[in-house]
Coordinates of C-alpha atoms and ligand atoms in Angstrom, one line a residue:
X1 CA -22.7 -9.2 22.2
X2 CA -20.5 -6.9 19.8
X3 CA -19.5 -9.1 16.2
X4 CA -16.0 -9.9 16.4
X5 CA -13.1 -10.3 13.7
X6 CA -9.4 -10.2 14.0
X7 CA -8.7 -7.1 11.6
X8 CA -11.7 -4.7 10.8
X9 CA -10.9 -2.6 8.2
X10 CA -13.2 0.8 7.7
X11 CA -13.6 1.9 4.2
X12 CA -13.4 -0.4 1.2
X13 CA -12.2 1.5 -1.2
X14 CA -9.1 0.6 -3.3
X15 CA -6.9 0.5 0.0
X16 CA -9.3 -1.1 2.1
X17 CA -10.4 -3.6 -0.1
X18 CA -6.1 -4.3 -1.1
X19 CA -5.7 -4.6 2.6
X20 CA -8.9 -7.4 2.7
X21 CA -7.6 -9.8 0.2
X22 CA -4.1 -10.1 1.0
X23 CA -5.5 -10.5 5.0
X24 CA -8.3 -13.0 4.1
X25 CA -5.4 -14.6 1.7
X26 CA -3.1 -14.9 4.6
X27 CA -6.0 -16.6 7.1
X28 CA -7.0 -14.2 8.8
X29 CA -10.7 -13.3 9.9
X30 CA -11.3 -9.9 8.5
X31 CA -14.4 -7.4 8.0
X32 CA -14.3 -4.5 5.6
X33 CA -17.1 -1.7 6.8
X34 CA -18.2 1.0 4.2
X35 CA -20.8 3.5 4.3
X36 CA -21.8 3.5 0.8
X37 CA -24.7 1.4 0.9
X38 CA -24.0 0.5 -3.1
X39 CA -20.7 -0.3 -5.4
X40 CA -19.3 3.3 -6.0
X41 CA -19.5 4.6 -10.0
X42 CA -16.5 7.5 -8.9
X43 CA -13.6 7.9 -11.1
X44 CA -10.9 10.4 -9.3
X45 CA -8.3 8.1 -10.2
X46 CA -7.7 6.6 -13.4
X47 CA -3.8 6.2 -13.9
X48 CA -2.9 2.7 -12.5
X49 CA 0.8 2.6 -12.9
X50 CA 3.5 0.1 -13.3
X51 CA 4.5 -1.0 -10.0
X52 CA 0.6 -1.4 -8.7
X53 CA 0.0 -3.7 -11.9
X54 CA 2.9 -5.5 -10.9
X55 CA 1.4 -5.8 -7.2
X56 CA -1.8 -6.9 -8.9
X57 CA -0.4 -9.9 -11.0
X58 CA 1.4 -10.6 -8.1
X59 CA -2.8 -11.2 -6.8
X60 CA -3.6 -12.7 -10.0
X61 CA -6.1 -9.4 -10.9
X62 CA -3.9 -7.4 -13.1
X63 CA -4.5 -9.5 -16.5
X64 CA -8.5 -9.1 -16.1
X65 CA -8.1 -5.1 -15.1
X66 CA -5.6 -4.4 -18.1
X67 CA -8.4 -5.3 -20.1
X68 CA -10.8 -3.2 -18.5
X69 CA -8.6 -0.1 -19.4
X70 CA -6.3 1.8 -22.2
X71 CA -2.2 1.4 -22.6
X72 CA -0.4 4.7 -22.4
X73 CA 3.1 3.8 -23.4
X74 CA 3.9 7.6 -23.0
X75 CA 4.2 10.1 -19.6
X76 CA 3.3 13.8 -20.1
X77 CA 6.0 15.0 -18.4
X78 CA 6.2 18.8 -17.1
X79 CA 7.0 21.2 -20.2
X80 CA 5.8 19.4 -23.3
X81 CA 8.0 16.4 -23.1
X82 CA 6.7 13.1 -22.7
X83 CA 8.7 10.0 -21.3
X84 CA 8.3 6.9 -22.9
X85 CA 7.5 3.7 -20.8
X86 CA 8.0 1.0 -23.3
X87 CA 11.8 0.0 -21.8
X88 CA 10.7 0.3 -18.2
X89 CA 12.0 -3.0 -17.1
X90 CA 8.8 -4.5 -16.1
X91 CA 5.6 -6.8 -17.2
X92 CA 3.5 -3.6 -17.7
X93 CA 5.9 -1.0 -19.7
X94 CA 2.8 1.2 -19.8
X95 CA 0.4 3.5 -17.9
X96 CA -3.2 2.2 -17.4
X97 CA -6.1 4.3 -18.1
X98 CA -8.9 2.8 -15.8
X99 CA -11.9 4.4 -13.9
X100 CA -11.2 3.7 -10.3
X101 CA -14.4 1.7 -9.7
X102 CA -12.7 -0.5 -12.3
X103 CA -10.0 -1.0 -10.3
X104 CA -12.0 -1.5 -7.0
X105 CA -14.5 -4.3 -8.6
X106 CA -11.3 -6.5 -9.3
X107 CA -10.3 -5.8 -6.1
X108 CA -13.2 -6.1 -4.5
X109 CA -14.4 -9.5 -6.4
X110 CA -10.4 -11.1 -5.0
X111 CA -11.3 -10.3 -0.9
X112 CA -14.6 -11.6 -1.2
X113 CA -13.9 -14.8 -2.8
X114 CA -10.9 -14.9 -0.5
X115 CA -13.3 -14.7 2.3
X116 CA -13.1 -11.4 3.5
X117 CA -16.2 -10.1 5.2
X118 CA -17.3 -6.7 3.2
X119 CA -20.0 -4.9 4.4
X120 CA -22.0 -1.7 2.3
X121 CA -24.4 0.7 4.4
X122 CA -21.8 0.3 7.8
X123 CA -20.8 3.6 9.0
X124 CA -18.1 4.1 11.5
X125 CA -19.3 6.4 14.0
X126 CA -16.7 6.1 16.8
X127 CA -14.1 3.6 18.3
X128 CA -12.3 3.2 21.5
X129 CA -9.1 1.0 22.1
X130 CA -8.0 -0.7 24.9
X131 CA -5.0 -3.4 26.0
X132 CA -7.0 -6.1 24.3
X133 CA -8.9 -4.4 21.1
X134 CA -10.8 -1.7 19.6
X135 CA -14.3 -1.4 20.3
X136 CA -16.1 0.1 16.9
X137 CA -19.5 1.7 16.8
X138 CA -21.4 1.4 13.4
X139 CA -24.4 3.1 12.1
X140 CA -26.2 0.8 9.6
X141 CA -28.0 2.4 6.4
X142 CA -31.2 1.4 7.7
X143 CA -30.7 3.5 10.5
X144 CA -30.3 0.7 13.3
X145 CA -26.8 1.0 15.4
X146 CA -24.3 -2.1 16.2
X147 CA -21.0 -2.4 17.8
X148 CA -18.2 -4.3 16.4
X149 CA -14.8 -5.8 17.9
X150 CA -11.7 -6.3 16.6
X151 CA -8.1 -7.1 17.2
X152 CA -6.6 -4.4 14.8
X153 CA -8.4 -1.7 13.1
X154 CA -7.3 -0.2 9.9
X155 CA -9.0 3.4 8.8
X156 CA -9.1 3.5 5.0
X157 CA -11.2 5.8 5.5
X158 CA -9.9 8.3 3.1
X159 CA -9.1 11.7 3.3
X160 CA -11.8 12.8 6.4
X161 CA -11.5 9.7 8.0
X162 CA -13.3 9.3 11.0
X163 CA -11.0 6.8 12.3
X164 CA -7.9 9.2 12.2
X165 CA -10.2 12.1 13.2
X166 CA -12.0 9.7 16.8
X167 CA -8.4 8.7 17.9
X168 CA -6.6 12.1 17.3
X169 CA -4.0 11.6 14.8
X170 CA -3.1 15.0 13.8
X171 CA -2.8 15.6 10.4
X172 CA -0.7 18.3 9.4
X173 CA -0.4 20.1 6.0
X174 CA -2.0 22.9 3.7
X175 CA -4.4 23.8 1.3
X176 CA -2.7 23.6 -1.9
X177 CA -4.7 24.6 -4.9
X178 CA -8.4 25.7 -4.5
X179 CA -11.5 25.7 -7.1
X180 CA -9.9 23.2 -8.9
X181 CA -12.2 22.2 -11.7
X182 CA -13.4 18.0 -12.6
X183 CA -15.4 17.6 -15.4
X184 CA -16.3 13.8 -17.0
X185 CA -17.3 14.8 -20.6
X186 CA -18.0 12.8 -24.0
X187 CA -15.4 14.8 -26.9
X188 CA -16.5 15.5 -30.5
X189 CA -12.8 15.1 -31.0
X190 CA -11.5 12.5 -28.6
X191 CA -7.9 12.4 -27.6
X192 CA -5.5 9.1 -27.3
X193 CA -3.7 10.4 -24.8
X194 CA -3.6 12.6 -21.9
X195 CA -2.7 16.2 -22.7
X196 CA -2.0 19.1 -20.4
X197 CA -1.0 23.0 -20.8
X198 CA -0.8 26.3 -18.7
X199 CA -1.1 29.7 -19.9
X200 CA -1.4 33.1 -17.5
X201 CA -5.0 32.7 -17.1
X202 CA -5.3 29.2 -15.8
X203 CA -4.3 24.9 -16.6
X204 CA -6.5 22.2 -18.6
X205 CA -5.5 18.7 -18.2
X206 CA -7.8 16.3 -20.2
X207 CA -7.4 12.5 -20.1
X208 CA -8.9 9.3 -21.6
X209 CA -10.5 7.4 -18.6
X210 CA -10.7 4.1 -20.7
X211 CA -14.2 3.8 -20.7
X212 CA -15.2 5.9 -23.8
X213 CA -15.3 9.2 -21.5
X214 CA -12.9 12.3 -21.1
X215 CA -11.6 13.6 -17.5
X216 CA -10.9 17.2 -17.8
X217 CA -9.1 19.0 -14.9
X218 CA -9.2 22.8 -15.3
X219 CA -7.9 25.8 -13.1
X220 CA -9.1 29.0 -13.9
X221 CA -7.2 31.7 -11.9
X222 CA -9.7 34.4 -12.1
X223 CA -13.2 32.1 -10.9
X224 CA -11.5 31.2 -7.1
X225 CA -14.9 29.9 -6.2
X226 CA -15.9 27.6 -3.2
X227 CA -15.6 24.0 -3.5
X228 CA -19.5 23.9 -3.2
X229 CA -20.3 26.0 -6.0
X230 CA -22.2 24.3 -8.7
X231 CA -20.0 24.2 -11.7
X232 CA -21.4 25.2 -15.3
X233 CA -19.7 23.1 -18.1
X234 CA -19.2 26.3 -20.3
X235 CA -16.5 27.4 -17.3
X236 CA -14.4 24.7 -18.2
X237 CA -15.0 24.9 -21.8
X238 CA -13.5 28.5 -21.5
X239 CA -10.2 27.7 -19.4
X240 CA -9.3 24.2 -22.0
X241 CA -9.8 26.6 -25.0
X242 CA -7.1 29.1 -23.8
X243 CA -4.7 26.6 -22.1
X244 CA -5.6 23.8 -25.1
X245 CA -6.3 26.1 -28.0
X246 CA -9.7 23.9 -28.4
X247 CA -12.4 22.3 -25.6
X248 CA -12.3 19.5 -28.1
X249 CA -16.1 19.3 -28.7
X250 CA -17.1 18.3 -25.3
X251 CA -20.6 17.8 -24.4
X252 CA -22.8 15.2 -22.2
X253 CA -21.0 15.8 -18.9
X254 CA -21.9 12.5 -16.3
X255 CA -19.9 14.5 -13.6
X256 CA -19.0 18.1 -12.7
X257 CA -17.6 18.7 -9.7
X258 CA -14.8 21.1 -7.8
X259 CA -12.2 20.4 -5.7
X260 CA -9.5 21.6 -3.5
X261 CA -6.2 19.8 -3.5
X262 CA -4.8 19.5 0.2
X263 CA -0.7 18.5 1.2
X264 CA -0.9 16.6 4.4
X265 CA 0.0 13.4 6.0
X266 CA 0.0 11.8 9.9
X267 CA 3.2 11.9 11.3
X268 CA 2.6 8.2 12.6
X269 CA 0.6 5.9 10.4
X270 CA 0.2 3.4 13.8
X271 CA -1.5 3.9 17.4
X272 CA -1.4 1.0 19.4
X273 CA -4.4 -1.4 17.7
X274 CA -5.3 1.6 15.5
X275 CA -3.1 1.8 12.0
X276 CA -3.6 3.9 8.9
X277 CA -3.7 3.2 5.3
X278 CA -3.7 5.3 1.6
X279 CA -5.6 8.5 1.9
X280 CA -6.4 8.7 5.3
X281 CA -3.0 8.4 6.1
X282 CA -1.6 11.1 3.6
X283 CA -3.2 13.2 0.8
X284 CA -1.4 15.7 -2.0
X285 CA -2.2 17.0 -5.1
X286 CA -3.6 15.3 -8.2
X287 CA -0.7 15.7 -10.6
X288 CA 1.1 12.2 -11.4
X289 CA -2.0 10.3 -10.5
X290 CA -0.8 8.9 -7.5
X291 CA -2.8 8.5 -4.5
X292 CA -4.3 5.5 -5.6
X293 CA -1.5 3.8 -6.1
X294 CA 0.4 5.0 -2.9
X295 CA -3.0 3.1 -0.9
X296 CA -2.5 0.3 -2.5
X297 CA 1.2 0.2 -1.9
X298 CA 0.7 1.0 1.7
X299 CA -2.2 -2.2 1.7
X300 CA 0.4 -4.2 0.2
X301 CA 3.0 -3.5 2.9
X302 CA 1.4 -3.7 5.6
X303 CA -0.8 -6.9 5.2
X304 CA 1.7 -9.4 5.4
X305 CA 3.2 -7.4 8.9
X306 CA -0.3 -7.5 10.7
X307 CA -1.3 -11.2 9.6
X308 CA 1.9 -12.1 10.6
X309 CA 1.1 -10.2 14.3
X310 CA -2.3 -11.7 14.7
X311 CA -1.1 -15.3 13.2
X312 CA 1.0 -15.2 16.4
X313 CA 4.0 -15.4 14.2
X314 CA 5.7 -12.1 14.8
X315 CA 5.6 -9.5 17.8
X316 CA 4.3 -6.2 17.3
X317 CA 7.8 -4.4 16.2
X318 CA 7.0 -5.9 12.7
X319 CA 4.5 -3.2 12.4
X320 CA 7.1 -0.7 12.9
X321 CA 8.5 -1.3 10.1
X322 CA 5.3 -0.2 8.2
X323 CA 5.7 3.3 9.0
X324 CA 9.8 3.1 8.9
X325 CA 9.0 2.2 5.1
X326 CA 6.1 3.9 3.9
X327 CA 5.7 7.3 5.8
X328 CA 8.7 8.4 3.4
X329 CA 7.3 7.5 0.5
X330 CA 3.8 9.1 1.1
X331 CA 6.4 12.4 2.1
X332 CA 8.0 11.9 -1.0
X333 CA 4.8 11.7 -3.1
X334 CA 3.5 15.0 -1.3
X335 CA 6.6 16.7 -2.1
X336 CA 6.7 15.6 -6.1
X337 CA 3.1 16.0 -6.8
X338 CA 3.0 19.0 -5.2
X339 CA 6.4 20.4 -7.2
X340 CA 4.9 18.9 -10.3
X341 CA 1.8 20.8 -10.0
X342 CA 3.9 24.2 -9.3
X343 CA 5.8 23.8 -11.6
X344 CA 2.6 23.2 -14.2
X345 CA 1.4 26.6 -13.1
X346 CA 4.3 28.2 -14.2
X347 CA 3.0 30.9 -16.9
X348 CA 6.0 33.4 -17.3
X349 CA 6.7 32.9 -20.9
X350 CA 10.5 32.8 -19.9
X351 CA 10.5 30.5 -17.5
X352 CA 8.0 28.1 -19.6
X353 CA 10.3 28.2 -22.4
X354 CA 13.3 27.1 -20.0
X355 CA 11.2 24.7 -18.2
X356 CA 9.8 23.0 -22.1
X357 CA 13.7 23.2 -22.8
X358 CA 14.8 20.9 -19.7
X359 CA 12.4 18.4 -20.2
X360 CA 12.9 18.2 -23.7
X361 CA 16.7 17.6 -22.5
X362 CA 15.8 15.3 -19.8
X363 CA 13.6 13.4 -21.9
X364 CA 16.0 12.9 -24.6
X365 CA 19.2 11.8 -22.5
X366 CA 17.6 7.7 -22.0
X367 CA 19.4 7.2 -18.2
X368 CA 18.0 10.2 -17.1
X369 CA 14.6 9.6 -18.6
X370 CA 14.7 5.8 -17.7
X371 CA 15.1 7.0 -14.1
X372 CA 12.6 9.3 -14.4
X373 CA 9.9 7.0 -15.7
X374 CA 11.0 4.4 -12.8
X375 CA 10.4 6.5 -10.2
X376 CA 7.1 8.4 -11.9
X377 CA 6.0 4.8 -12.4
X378 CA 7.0 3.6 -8.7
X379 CA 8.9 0.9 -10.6
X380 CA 12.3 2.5 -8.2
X381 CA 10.7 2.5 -5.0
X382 CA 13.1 0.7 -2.7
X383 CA 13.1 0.6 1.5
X384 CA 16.0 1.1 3.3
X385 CA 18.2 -1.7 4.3
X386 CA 20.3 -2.4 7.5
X387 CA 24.7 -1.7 7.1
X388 CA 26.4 -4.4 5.2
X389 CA 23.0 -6.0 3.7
X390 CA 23.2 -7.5 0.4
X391 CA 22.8 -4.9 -2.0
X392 CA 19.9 -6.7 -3.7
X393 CA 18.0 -6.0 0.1
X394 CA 14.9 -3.6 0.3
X395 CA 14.8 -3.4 -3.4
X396 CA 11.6 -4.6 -6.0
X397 CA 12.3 -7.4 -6.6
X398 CA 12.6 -8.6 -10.8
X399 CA 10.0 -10.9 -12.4
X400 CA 12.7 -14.0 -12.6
X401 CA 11.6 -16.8 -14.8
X402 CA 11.4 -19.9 -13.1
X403 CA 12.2 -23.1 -13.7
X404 CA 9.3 -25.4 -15.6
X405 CA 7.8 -27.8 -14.4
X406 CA 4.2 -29.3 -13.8
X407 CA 2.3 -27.5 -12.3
X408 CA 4.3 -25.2 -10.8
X409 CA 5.0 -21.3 -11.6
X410 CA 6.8 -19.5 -14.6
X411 CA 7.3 -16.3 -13.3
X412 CA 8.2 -14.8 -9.3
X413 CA 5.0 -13.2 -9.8
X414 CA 2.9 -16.1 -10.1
X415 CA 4.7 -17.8 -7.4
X416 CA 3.8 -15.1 -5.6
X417 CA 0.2 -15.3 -5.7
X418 CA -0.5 -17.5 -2.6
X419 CA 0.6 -14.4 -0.5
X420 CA 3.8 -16.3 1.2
X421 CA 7.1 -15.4 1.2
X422 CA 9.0 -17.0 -1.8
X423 CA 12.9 -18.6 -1.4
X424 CA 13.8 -18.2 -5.1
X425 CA 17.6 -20.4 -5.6
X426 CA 19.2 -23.7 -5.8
X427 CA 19.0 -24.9 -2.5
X428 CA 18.7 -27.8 0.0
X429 CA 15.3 -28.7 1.1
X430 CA 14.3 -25.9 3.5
X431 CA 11.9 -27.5 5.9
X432 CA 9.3 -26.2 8.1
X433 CA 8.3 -23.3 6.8
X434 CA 5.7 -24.7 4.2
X435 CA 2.4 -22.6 5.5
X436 CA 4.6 -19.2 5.3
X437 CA 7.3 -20.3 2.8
X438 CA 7.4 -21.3 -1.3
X439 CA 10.6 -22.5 -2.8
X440 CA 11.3 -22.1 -6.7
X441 CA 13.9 -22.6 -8.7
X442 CA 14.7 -20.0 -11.4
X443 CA 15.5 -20.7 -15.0
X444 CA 18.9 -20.7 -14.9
X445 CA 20.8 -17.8 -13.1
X446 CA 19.4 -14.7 -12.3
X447 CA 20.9 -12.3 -10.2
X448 CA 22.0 -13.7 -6.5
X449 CA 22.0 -17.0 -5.7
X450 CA 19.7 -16.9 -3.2
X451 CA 17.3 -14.3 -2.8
X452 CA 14.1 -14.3 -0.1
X453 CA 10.7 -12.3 -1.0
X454 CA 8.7 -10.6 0.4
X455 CA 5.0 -11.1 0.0
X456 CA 4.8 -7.5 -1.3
X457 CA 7.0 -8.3 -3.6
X458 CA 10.4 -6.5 -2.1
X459 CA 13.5 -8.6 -0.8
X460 CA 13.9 -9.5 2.2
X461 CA 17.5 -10.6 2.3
X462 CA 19.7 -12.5 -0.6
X463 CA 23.4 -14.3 -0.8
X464 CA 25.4 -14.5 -3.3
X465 CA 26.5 -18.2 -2.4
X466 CA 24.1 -21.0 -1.5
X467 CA 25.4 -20.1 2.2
X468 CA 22.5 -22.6 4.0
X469 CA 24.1 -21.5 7.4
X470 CA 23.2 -17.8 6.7
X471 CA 19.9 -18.8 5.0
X472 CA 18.6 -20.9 8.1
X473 CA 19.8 -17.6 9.9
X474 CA 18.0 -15.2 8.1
X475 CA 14.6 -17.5 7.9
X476 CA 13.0 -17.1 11.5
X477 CA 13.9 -13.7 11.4
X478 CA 11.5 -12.6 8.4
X479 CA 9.4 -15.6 8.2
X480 CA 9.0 -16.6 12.0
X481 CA 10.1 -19.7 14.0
X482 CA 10.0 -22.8 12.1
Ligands
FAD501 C1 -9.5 14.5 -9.4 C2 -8.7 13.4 -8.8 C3 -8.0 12.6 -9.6 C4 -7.2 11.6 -9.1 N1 -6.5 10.8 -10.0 C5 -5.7 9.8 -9.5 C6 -5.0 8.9 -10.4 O1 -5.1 9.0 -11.6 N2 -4.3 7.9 -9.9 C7 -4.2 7.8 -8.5 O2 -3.4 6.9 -8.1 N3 -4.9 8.5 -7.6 C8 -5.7 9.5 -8.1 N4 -6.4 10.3 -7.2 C9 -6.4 10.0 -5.8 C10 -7.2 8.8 -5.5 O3 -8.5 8.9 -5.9 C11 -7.2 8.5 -4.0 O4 -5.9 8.5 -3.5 C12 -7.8 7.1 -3.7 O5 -9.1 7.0 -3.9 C13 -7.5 6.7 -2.2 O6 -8.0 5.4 -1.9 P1 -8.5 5.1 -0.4 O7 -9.0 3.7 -0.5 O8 -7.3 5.3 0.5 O9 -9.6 6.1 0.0 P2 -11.0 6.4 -0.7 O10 -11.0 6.0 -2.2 O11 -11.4 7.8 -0.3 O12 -12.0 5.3 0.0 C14 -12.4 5.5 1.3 C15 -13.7 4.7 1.5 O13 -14.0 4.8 2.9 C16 -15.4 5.0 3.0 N5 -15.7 5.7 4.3 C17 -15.4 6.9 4.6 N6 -15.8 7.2 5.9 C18 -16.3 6.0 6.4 C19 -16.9 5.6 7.6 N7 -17.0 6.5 8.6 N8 -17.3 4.4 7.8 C20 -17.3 3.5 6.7 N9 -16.7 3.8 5.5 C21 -16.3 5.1 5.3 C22 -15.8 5.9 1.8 O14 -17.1 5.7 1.4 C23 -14.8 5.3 0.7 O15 -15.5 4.2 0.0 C24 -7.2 11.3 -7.7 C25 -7.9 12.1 -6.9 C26 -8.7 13.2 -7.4 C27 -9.5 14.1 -6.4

């Protein structure tokens, strides 16, 4: 007999093991496969920005990762312009500087004691779907084979994901910058803050990971090599003295590696029983350090839609909405990063000096460059809304202070931490609801009068009035039948 579950999710890296949590949170049987047989030590992303922390208080983790990393209250910004964070209006006016394994230990700790099944030394070989589930096949480390069934399978499977790959999800897109250069060093001179520069011979990027080591990213247009090349530290050395003006002293390199950024996302992130999440659902360049943090989103979004569908409390249109929200972002992300990093290789000296001039200007002008930092930040990211919603509807919603009292939350993003949906206003007892539904009052007024969360944090509908009528309307339809 196969092993069952409700969700399986392959892959557990920071997507998969998002997805885990917030499912086991929400009581639902779930099992995370993953090929590693051990924890990864990988660091490709390091920027955790403010919107994820937000999502991760939100799950109680983000206070233990913050101190697992470095505060950046500045973004490099194309030209040599920086934007500064510190009036972002958030919890986290800052970028943290975290290896990803960081980041996925936190993460992975949370699904686990949640009760979420994660397995290391599972490989996904195949899967097949029919009316009633999805049949997986698994290839254990220890070379014996299984077969696993499950109601709804997510492939976080990153960027070759097999899951994606079996089913035929195309995956449309481009090579965008080959033989790009990764290098994990130790700095005689180490450096507070990321730094970046392109001259006509190539870019250096070099970045504090947060844990005592440097991440340098180096393009050297004259040494197009394959991705399988070794890599000889003095190479990079070479490109971040001419872009940099120094290579800093590095030495000790723990990881040297190339890459080759791709642009490329599945047209449709859902296929029947078959959904997919963060990279294996869309990949782009590098540049704003946001792939991570576009998985996680995407986990966030779409775990409260699918417990909701196997809890029996929602048909399977909820999961539309999934892609209806998210496939535009991850085409917005591809599009930015992918700009960004043109833009970076800009070398005409003309054209550098105009670009250095408009950020300078863009920086300087604080609406412009509060906007940018919002959306850089994904502290802007809203979801479209239906005609004639409240315009408070779609959007992140703000960190309200709540009413005190024993026991119960002093912030939305406490209350948000048992993963329900959250009535935050002065209302009448709303009854019925309790399993899905928290109600808290907030510390005096804040914005509408009554305004419904999401468990991903975004609203879900709001009145401006303590219209109960419309409130009892508007509950079944996001939070299910009483
Ligand atoms: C150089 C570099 C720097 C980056 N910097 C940043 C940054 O600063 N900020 C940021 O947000 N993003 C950054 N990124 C992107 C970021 O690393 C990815 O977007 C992120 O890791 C995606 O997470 P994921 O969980 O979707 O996929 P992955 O992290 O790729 O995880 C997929 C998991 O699935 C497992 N798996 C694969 N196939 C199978 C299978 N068949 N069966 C079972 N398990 C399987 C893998 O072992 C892996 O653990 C960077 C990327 C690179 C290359």
């Amino acid at each position: 007999m196969p092993e069952a579950t409700d969700v399986l999710i392959v892959g557990a890296g920071p997507t998969g093991l998002m997805l885990a949590g917030d499912l086991a949170a929400a009581g639902v049987s779930v099992t995370v496969l993953e090929r590693r047989a051990q924890e990864s030590l990988l660091t490709r992303a390091f920027a955790v920005h403010a919107r994820t922390l937000e999502l991760l208080d939100a799950r109680g983790v983000a206070d233990e990762l913050v101190t697992r990393g470095v505060q950046i209250g500045k973004l490099q910004m194309i030209g040599d312009a920086q934007l500064d964070l510190k009036r972002l209006p958030s919890r986290f006016p800052y970028m943290l500087l975290t290896p990803q394994h960081e980041t996925e230990a936190v993460l992975a700790k949370r699904a686990v004691t949640l009760g979420a099944d994660v397995r290391l030394g599972a490989e996904v070989t195949g899967l097949r779907q029919d009316t009633d589930g999805v049949s997986v096949s698994v290839r254990r480390s220890d070379g014996t084979a299984d077969t696993w069934r499950a109601r709804y399978v997510v492939g976080a499977d990153g960027m070759n994901s097999v899951v994606r790959r079996t089913l035929g999800f195309p995956f449309p897109g481009r090579a965008a910058l080959r033989s790009v250069m990764l290098a994990d060093v130790r700095l005689t001179v180490p450096q507070g803050m990321p730094l970046a520069n392109a001259v006509r011979e190539g870019i250096a990027f070099v970045s504090p990971l947060g844990d005592g080591w440097h991440r340098v990213v180096a393009w050297d247009r004259a040494k197009q090599l394959p991705v399988e090349a070794p890599l000889d530290l003095e190479d990079v050395r070479t490109i971040t003295r001419k872009a940099l003006g120094t290579d800093f002293g590095m030495h000790d390199p723990r990881w040297l590696s190339r890459f080759q950024t791709d642009e490329r996302q599945a047209p449709r992130y859902r296929l029947g029983r078959v959904l997919l999440a963060g990279d294996a659902a869309h990949v782009h360049s590098p540049a704003g350090g946001q792939g991570m943090n576009t998985g996680l989103q995407d986990a966030a979004n779409l775990a409260w839609r699918l417990a909701a569908v196997v809890r029996g409390r929602a048909s399977e249109t909820l999961l539309d909405g999934y892609q209806t929200e998210r496939h535009p972002i991850g085409r917005k992300v591809i599009r930015d990063s992918g700009r960004m990093m043109r833009l970076a290789l800009i070398h005409t000296p003309v054209l550098r000096t105009a670009m250095n001039l408009a950020s300078r200007a863009a920086a300087a002008l604080p609406p412009l460059a509060d906007r940018l930092a919002a959306e850089a930040t994904g502290i802007s990211i809203a979801y479209p809304a239906p005609p004639g919603a409240h315009p408070y509807t779609g959007r992140r919603a703000p960190d309200l202070r709540l009413a005190p009292g024993a026991g119960t939350p002093r912030r939305l993003y406490e209350a948000l931490r048992a993963c329900r949906f959250v009535l935050v206003g002065r209302c009448p007892e709303v009854k019925g609801w309790e399993e899905r539904l928290i109600t808290v009052t907030p510390a005096g007024p804040q914005g509408p009068a009554l305004l419904l969360v999401r468990p991903d944090g975004y609203v879900a509908w709001a009145a401006d009035d303590h219209d109960q009528d419309a409130l009892l309307a508007a509950l079944p339809q996001w939070v299910g039948p009483r």
